[in-house]
mmCIF file of C-alpha atoms and ligand atoms in Angstrom:
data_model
loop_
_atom_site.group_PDB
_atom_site.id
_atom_site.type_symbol
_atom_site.label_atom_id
_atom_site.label_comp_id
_atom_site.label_asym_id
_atom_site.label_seq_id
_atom_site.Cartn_x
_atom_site.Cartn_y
_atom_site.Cartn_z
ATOM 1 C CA UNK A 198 -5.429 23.634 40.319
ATOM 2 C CA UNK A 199 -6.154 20.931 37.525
ATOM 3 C CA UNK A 200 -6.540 17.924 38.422
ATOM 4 C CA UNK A 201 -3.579 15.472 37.212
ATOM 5 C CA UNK A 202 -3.575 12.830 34.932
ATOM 6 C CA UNK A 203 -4.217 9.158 36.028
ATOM 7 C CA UNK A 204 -1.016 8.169 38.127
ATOM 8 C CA UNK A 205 -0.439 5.561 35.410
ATOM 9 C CA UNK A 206 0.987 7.747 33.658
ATOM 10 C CA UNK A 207 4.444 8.758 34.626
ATOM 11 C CA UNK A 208 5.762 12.102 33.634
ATOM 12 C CA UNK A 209 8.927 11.610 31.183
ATOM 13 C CA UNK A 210 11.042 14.038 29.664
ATOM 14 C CA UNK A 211 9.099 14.951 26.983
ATOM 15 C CA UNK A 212 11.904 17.276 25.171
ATOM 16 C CA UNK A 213 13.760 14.293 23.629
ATOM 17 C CA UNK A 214 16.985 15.686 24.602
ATOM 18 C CA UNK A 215 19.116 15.754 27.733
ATOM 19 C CA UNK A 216 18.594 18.539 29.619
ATOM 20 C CA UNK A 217 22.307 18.976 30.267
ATOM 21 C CA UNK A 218 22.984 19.150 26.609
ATOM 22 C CA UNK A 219 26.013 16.251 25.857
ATOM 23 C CA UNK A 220 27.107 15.238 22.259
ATOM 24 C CA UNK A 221 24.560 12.724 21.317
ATOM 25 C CA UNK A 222 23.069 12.695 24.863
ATOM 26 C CA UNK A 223 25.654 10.986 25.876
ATOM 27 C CA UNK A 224 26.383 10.542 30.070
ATOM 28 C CA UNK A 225 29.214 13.245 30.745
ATOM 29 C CA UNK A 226 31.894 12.062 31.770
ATOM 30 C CA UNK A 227 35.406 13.658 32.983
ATOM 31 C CA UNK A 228 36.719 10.021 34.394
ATOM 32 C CA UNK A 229 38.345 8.332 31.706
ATOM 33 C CA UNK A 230 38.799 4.928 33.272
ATOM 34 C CA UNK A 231 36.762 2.304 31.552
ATOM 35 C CA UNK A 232 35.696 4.564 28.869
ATOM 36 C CA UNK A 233 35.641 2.596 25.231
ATOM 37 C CA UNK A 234 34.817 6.311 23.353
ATOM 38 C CA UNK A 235 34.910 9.634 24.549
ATOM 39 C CA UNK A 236 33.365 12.328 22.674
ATOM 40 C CA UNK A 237 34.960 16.024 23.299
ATOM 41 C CA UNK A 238 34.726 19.261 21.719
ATOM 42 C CA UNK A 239 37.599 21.577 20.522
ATOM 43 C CA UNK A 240 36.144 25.038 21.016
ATOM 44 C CA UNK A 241 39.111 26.545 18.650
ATOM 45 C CA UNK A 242 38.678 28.586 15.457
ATOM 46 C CA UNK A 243 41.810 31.044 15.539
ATOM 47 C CA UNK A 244 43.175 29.275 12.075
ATOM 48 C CA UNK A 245 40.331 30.215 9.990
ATOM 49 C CA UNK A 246 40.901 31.747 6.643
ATOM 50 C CA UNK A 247 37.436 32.914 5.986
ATOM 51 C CA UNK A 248 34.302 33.142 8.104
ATOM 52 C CA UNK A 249 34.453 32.261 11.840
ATOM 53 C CA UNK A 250 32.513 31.191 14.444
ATOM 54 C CA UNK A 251 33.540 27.524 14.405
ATOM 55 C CA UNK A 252 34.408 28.045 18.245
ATOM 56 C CA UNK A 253 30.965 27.866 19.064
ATOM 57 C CA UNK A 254 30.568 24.689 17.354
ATOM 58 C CA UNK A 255 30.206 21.913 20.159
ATOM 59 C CA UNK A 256 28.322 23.707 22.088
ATOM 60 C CA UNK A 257 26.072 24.104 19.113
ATOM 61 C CA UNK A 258 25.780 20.712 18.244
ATOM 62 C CA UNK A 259 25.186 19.588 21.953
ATOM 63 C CA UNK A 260 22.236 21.768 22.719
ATOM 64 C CA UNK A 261 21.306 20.456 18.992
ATOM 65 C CA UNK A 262 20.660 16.509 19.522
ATOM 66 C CA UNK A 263 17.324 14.716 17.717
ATOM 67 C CA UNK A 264 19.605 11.294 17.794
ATOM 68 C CA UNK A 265 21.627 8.837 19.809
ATOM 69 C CA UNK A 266 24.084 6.411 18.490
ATOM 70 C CA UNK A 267 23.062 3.601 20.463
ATOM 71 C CA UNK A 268 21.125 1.484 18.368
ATOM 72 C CA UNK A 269 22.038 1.376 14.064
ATOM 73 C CA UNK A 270 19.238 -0.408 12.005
ATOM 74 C CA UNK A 271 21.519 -0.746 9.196
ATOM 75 C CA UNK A 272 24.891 -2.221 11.135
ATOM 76 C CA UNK A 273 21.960 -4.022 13.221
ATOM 77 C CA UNK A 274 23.473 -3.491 16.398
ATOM 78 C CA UNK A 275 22.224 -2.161 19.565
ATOM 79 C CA UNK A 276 24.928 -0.947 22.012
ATOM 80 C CA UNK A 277 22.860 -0.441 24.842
ATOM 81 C CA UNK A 278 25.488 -0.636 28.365
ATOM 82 C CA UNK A 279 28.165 -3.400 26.443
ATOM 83 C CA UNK A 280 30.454 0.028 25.663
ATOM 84 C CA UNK A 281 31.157 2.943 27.711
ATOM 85 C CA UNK A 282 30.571 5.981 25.331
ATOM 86 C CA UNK A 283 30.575 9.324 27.312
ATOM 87 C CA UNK A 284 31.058 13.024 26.142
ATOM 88 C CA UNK A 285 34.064 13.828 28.220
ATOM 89 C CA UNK A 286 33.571 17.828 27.752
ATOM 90 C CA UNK A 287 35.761 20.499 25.962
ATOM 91 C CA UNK A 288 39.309 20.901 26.433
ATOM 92 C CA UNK A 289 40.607 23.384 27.969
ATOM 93 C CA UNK A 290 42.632 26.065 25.612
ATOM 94 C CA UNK A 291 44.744 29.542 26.417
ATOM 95 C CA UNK A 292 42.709 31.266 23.877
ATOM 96 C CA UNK A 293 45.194 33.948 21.912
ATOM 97 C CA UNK A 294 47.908 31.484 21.464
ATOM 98 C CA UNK A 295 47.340 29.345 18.487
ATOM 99 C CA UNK A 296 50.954 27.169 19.415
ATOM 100 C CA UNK A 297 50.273 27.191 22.637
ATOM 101 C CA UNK A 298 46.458 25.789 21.849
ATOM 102 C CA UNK A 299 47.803 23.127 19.578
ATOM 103 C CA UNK A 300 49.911 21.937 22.294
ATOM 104 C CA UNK A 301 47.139 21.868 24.758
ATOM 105 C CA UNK A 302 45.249 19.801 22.052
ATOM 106 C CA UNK A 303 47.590 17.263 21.407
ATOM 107 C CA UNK A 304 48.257 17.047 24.952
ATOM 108 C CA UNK A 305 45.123 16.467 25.690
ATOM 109 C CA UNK A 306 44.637 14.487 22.829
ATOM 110 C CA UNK A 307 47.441 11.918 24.467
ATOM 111 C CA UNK A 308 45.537 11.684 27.789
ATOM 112 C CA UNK A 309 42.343 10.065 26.128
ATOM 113 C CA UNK A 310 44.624 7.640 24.176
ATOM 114 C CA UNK A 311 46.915 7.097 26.666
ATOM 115 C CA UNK A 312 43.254 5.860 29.567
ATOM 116 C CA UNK A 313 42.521 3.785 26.356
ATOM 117 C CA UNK A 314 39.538 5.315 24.816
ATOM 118 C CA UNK A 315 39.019 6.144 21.428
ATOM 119 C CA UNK A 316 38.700 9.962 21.090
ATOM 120 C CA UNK A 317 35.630 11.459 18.379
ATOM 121 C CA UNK A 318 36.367 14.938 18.629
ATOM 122 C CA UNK A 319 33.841 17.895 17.984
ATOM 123 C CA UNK A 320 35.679 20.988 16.085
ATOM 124 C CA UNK A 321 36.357 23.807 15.895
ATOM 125 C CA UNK A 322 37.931 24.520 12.565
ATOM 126 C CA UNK A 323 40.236 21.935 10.570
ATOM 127 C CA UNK A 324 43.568 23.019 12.008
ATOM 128 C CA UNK A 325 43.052 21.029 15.017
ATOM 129 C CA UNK A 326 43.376 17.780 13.459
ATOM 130 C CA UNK A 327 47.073 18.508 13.236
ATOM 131 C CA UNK A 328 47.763 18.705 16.829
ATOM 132 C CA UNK A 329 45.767 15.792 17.175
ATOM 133 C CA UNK A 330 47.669 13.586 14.566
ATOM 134 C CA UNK A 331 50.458 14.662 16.564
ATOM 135 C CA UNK A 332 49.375 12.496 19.488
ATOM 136 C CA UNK A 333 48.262 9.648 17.507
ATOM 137 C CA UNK A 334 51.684 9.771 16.299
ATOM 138 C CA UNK A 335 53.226 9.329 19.870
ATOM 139 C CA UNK A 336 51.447 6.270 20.068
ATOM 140 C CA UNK A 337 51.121 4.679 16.759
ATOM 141 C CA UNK A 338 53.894 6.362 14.429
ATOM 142 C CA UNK A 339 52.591 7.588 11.352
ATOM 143 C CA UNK A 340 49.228 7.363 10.715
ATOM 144 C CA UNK A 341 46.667 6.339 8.162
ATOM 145 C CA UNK A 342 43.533 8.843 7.296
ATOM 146 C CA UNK A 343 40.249 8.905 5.504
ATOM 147 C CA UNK A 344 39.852 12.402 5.164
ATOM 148 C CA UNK A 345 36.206 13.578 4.035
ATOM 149 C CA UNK A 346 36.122 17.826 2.566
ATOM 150 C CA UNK A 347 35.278 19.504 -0.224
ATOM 151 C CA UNK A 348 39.157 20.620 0.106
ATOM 152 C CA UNK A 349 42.563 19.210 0.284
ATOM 153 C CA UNK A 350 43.503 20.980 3.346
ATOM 154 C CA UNK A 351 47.649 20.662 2.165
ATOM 155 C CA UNK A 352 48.202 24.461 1.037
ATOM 156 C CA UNK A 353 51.866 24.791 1.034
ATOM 157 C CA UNK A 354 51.722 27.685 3.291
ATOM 158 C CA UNK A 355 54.307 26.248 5.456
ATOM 159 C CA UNK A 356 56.915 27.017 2.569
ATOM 160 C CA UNK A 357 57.137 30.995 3.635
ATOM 161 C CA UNK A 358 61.065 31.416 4.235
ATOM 162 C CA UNK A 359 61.256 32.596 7.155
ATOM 163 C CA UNK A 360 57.947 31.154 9.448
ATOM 164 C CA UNK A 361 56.466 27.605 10.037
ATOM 165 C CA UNK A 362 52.327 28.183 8.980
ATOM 166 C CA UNK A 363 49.203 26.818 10.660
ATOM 167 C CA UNK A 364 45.832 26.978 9.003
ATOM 168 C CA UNK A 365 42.678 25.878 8.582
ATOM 169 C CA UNK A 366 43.512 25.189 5.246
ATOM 170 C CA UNK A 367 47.060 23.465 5.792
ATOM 171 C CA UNK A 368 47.061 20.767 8.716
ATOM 172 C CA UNK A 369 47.494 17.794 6.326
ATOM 173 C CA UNK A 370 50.310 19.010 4.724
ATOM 174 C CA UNK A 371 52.316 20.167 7.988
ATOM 175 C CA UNK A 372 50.881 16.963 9.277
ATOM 176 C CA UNK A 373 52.991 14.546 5.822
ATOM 177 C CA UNK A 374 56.103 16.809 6.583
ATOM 178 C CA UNK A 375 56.201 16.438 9.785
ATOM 179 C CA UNK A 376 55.864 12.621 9.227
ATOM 180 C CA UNK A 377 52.637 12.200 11.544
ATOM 181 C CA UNK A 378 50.494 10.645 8.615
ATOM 182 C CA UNK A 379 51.788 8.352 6.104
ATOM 183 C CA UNK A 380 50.948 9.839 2.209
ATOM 184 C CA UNK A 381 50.590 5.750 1.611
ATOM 185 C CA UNK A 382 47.886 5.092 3.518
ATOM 186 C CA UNK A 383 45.910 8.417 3.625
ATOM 187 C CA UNK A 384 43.088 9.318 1.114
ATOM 188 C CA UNK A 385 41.073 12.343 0.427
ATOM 189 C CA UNK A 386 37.549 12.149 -0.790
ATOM 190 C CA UNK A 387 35.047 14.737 -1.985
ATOM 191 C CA UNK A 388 37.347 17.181 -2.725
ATOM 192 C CA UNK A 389 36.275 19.727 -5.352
ATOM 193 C CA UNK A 390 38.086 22.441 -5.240
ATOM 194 C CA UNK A 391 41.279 23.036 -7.647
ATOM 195 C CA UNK A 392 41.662 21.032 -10.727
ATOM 196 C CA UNK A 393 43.604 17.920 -10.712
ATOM 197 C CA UNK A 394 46.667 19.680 -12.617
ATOM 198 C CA UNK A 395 46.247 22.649 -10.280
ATOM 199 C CA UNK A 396 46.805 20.612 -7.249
ATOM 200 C CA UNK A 397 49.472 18.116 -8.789
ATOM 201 C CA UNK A 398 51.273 21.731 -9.611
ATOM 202 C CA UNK A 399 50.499 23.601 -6.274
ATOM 203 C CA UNK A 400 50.634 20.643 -3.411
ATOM 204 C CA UNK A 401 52.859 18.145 -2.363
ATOM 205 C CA UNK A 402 51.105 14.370 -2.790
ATOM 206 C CA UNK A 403 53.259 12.154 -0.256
ATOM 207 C CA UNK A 404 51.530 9.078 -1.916
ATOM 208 C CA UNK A 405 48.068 10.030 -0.821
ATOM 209 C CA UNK A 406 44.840 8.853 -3.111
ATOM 210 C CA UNK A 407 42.632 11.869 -3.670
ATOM 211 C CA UNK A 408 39.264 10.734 -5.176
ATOM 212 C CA UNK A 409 37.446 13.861 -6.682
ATOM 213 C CA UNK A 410 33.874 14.602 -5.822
ATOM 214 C CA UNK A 411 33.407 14.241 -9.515
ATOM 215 C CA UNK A 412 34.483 10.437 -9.567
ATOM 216 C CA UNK A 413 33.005 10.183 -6.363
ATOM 217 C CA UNK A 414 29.196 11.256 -7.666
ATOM 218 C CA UNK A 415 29.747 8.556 -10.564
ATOM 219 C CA UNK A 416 30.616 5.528 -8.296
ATOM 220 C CA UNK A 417 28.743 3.098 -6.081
ATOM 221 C CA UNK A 418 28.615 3.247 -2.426
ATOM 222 C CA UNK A 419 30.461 -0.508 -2.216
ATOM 223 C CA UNK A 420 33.393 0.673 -4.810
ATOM 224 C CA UNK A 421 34.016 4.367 -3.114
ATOM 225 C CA UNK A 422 34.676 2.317 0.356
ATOM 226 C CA UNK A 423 36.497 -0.597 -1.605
ATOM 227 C CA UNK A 424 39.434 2.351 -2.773
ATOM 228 C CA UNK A 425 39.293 3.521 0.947
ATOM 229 C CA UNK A 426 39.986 0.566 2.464
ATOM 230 C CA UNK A 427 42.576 -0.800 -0.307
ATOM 231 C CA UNK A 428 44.279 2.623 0.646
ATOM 232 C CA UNK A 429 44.061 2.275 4.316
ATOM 233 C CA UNK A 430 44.737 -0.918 4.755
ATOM 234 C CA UNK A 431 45.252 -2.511 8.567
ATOM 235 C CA UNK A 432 46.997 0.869 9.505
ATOM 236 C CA UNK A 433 45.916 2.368 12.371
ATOM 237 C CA UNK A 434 43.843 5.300 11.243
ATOM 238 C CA UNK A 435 42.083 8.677 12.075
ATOM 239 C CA UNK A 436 38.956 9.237 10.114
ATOM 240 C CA UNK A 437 38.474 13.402 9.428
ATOM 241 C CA UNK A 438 35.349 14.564 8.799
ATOM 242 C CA UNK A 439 34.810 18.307 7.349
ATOM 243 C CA UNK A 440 31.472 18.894 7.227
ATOM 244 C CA UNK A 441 31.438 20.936 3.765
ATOM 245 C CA UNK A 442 32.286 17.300 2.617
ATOM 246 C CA UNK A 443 28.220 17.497 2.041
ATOM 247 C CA UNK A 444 26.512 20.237 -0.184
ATOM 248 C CA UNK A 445 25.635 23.618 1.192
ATOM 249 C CA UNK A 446 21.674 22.056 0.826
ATOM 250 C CA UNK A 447 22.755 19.382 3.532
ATOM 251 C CA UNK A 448 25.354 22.103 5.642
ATOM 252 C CA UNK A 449 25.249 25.653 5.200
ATOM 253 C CA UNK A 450 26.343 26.504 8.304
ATOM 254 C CA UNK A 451 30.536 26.135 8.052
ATOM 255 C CA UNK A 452 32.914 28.614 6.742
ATOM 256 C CA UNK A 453 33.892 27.837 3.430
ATOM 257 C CA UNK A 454 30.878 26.063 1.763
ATOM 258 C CA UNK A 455 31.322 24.492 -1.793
ATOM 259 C CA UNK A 456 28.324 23.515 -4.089
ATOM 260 C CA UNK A 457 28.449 20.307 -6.315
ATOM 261 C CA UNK A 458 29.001 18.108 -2.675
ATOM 262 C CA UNK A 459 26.930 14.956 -1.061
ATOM 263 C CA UNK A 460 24.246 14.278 1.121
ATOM 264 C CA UNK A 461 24.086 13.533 4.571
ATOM 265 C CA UNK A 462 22.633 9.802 3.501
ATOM 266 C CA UNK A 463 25.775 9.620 1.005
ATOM 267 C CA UNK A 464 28.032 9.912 4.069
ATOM 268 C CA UNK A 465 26.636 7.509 6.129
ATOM 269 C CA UNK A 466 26.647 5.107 3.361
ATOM 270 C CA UNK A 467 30.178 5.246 2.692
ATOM 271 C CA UNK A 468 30.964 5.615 6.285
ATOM 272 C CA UNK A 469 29.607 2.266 7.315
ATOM 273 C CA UNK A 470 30.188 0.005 4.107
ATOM 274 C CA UNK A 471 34.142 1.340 4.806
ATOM 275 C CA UNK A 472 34.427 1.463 8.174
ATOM 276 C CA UNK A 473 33.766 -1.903 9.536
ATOM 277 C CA UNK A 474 36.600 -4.140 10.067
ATOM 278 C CA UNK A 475 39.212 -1.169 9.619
ATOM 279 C CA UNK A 476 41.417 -0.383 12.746
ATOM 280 C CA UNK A 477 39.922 3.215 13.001
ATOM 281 C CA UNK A 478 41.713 4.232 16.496
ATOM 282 C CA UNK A 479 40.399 8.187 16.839
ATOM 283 C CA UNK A 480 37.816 10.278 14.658
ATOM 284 C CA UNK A 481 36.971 14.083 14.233
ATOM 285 C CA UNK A 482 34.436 16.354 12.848
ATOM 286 C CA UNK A 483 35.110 19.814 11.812
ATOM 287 C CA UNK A 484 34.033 23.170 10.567
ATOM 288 C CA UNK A 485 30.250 23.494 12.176
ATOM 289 C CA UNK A 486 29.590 27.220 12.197
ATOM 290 C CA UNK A 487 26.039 28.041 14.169
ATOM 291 C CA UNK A 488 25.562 31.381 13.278
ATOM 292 C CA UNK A 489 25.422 30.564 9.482
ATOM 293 C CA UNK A 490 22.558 27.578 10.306
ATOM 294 C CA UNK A 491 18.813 29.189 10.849
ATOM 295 C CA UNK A 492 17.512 26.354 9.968
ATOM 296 C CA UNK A 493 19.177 23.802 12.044
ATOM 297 C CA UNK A 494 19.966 21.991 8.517
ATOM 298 C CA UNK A 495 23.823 21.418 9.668
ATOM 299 C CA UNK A 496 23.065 20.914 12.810
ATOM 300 C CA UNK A 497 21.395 17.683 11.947
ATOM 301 C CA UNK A 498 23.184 17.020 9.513
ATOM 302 C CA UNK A 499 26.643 16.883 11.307
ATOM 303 C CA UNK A 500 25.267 15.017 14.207
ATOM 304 C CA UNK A 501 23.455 12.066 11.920
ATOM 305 C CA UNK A 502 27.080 12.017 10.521
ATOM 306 C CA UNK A 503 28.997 12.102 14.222
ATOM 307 C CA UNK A 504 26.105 9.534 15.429
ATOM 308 C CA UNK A 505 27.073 7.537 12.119
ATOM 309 C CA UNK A 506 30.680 7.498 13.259
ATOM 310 C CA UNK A 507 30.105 6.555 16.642
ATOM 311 C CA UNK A 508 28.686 3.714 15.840
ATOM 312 C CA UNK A 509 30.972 2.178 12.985
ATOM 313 C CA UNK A 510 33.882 2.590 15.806
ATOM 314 C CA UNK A 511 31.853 0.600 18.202
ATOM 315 C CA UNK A 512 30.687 -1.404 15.879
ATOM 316 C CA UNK A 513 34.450 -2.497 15.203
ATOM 317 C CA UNK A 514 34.581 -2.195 18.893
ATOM 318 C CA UNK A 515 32.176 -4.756 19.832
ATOM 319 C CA UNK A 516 33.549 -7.248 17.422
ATOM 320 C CA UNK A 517 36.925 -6.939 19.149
ATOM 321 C CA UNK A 518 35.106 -7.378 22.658
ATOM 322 C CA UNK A 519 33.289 -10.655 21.138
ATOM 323 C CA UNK A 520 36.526 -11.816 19.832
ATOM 324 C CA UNK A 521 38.361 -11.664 23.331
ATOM 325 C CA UNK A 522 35.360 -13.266 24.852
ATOM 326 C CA UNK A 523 35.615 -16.767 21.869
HETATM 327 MN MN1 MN B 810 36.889 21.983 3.970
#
């Protein structure tokens, strides 16, 4: 037997993780009451158009944490116990029933909103954030949306005569027609797919600001959140989060990568000069696919960007809380 070290030392866990693998090592949590943020994942990826596996993506980016979200140098705050933020699991889904599932969503959805706790959801593939919007709308009406992709995500699929469609690659315009976001307050950024003329032609705009990746390479940090916020306004607002918003470099591991994006420290500039001050009431990020990350590139990636998020909403959160308290 060796002989142990001094007893000075006390064992700790030396893996820099939680052992029980939680979005940002978050406490799990199934109780809602008191909660100020719960994380949960979406294990869902039946609306994908091209390669799968987004399923497996919370589960992926919980056993996958080098970060919390607990202390920001840059927003100079340190959470520490003055919020609850807890990781309130996966919701449960039918599996095989893509209607069905996107009831279940927004149902479940409702029930964080409705214990008062701002959801960040984990996806899963980009057709979940319609069901979601669907429960925002039950509380707040329509809703505003900064929506970060490399796509518009408003294919007009939903214009076949005889069936309603739900994609990956069509929840934002189901999402306008159904009246669940308001065009007016909702801007796209990133997006380089389609020309300008091709997507004035081939989608419907609703009002919404789309500010190209190209414009978006060209600008500062301060003006690309000044047009976000101008467009948002004091709306209350999801923020969307695709990950192939960033370059294949930054997040190979999703399903329908496209070059020419930004990097992970471009997000989480524009995240917090925008987000602070704005009334962002939910959050999501989408489209992590494991099995096309060796590297673990996406992995941290997506979770500097999810920590990033976490934060800004507390952030605003704590200001409220210090408000109350004046
Ligand atoms: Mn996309």
């Amino acid at each position: 037997m060796l002989e142990r070290i001094p007893e000075r030392f006390q064992p700790r866990n030396i893996s820099d993780g939680n052992a029980l693998n939680s979005f940002l090592n978050l406490d799990y949590c199934t109780d809602l009451e008191g909660v100020d943020i719960a994380l949960a994942g979406i294990p869902f990826d039946l609306a994908t158009s091209n390669r799968p596996g987004t399923k497996m993506g919370p589960k992926y980016l919980r056993s996958r944490v080098y970060k919390g979200c607990k202390v920001d140098e840059v927003l100079d705050i340190n959470i520490g116990d003055k919020l609850k933020i807890v990781d309130t699991g996966d919701f449960k889904l039918m599996g095989g029933y893509l209607l069905d599932d996107f009831a279940l969503i927004t149902e479940q959805t409702k029930k964080i909103l409705d214990a008062g706790a701002t959801p960040v959801i984990v996806g899963g593939d980009h057709s979940i954030t319609f069901p979601e919007l669907a429960a925002y709308y039950q509380v707040y009406g329509p809703m505003a949306m900064i929506h970060f992709d490399s796509h518009l995500d408003t294919g007009m699929y939903h214009m076949s005569p005889t069936k309603e469609i739900y994609t990956h690659g069509n929840p934002f315009s189901n999402a306008m027609r159904k009246g669940f976001l308001d065009g007016n307050h909702t801007i796209q950024i990133g997006i380089r797919t389609g020309s300008p003329k091709m997507n004035d032609e081939y989608t419907e705009n609703y009002g919404r600001e789309i500010l190209y990746a190209k414009e978006l390479h060209a600008i500062s940090y301060e003006e690309a959140a000044e047009r976000i916020r101008r467009k948002v306004g004091n709306m209350p607002c999801l923020v969307t989060f695709d990950i192939d918003f960033l370059d294949p470099a930054y997040a190979p591991g999703t399903g329908t990568p496209v070059t020419g994006g930004f990097t992970v420290y471009d997000a989480m500039m524009i995240l917090e000069n925008a987000l602070p001050g704005l009334n962002i009431v939910g959050a999501d990020m989408v489209e992590v696919e494991p099995f096309f990350d060796p590297s673990e590139t996406t992995a941290i990636s997506a979770n500097n960007v999810l920590a990033k998020l976490v934060t800004c909403i507390a952030y605003n959160k704590l200001t409220e809380k210090e408000k109350e308290q004046d």
